[in-house]
Amino acid sequence: MPTIEVRFASGARTDCVIESGALQRLPALCANAGLSGSSGLLCDARVLSLHRDELLALGAHFGDPVGRPVSESRKTLAEVEAMCEELSARRVGRDGYVVAIGGGVLTDLAGLAAALYLRGVPWVSVPSTLLAQVDAGLGGKTGANLRAGKNLVGAFHQPRLVVCDPVLLTTLPSRERWSGLAEVVKCALLEGGDLLQRCERDLERAASGEADALAPLVEGAVRLKARIVAADEREGGQRAFLNLGHTVGHALEAATGYTHFSHGEAVALGLRGMLALCEGMPERDRALRLVERLRIADGRTLDSGQRQAALEAMGRDKKARRGAVRFVLLERIGAPVLREASAEDCARALAAALA
Ligand SMILES: NC(=O)c1ccc[n+]([C@@H]2O[C@H](COP(=O)([O-])OP(=O)(O)OC[C@H]3O[C@@H](n4cnc5c(N)ncnc54)[C@H](O)[C@@H]3O)[C@@H](O)[C@H]2O)c1
Ligand SMILES: [Zn+2]
């Protein structure tokens, strides 16, 4: 069983466990991590209905699971407040902790509730989507949306424990698994080596939900993210590299009103766009071949208004500095660099993403 220990400069520590069947061992894992006392079990309602028996069984240890019908449009401070009320009703005390089981929306919200409730109690993240296992689980960013945009309120609050059980991913719709795999491929391009080779070998098997193909990919991506966030807890430096493919990706999501592409699909297209700007990069064709295997459900045709909106969104990207957009590019596989991009570069990357 791989356990990855992450120690932060702030003194916080997160243990990540990646193991098929880990969910059933959650009480023991929490005890090993020194968590005792009263607990509140907050679950994505869909996950609760799909994995009812396992989660009700956990209720014997953590108290009855609270199912929350969360979604991106309900990723609000009102939901955080409702979660805090549930914790209070369950008499979770200062010695207690929160266990969050669900996709990235649920874990971001529950993590924020844990950061605020009684001015902060420890929490355990049990991400149930591939995207959340490889990205949202680790790193301590918690948050909610405002009308003006996504994740505009939040707090850094490192989970004490992250438990990734690939068995949870078997009930995930195929499109959600492909979405998570785009982030895995992003990690593989940042890392190279074994993770890249495994992606090249096992991508389609992982997409079909085979736990033995998924588990090593989750582990590789988590190891990479662990290394990066440990070195850069508050996102001042290297953490920006995790935005590989996201400059174009975020623009595509914004230009289509967050409805046409899943996040991972937008990232997959963003990786194509990014590679168009990596002139002279060795093994660029190899990277492109892998990225092109990522499936996009509803095609990638944008009308001219949407293309224009995507270019404008890139200009507004929060990574824009002094009028220049900053792209993460690859000097080679495993060697990301930050580069300023001109308006022409942005247009070229967008065209390549949608070609
Ligand atoms: N904190 C971070 O560092 C970080 C990083 C990346 C993304 N995020 C956030 O994560 C969110 C996206 O996460 P997501 O892609 O997991 O979306 P999500 O939480 O909306 O989950 C996607 C869908 O899958 C369902 N689901 C969850 N687990 C399931 C399972 N095991 N079986 C079947 N269905 C299941 C959910 O109910 C939902 O309908 C965004 O809000 C994003 O901002 C946060
Ligand atoms: Zn992402």
CSV table of C-alpha atoms and ligand atoms in Angstrom, one decimal, residues 131 135 183 186 242-244 246 250 253 263-264 267, ligand 2:
chain,number,residue,atom,x,y,z
A,131,LEU,CA,-10.1,14.3,-11.2
A,135,ASP,CA,-5.9,17.0,-8.4
A,183,GLU,CA,-5.0,15.8,-15.7
A,186,LYS,CA,-0.7,16.6,-17.9
A,242,LEU,CA,0.3,22.4,-12.6
A,243,ASN,CA,-1.5,24.8,-14.9
A,244,LEU,CA,0.1,23.2,-18.0
A,246,HIS,CA,-4.9,25.3,-18.5
A,250,HIS,CA,-9.8,27.7,-18.9
A,253,GLU,CA,-14.5,26.6,-20.6
A,263,HIS,CA,-12.8,20.5,-17.3
A,264,GLY,CA,-10.6,17.6,-18.4
A,267,VAL,CA,-7.4,20.7,-20.5
B,2,ZN,ZN,-7.3,21.2,-13.9
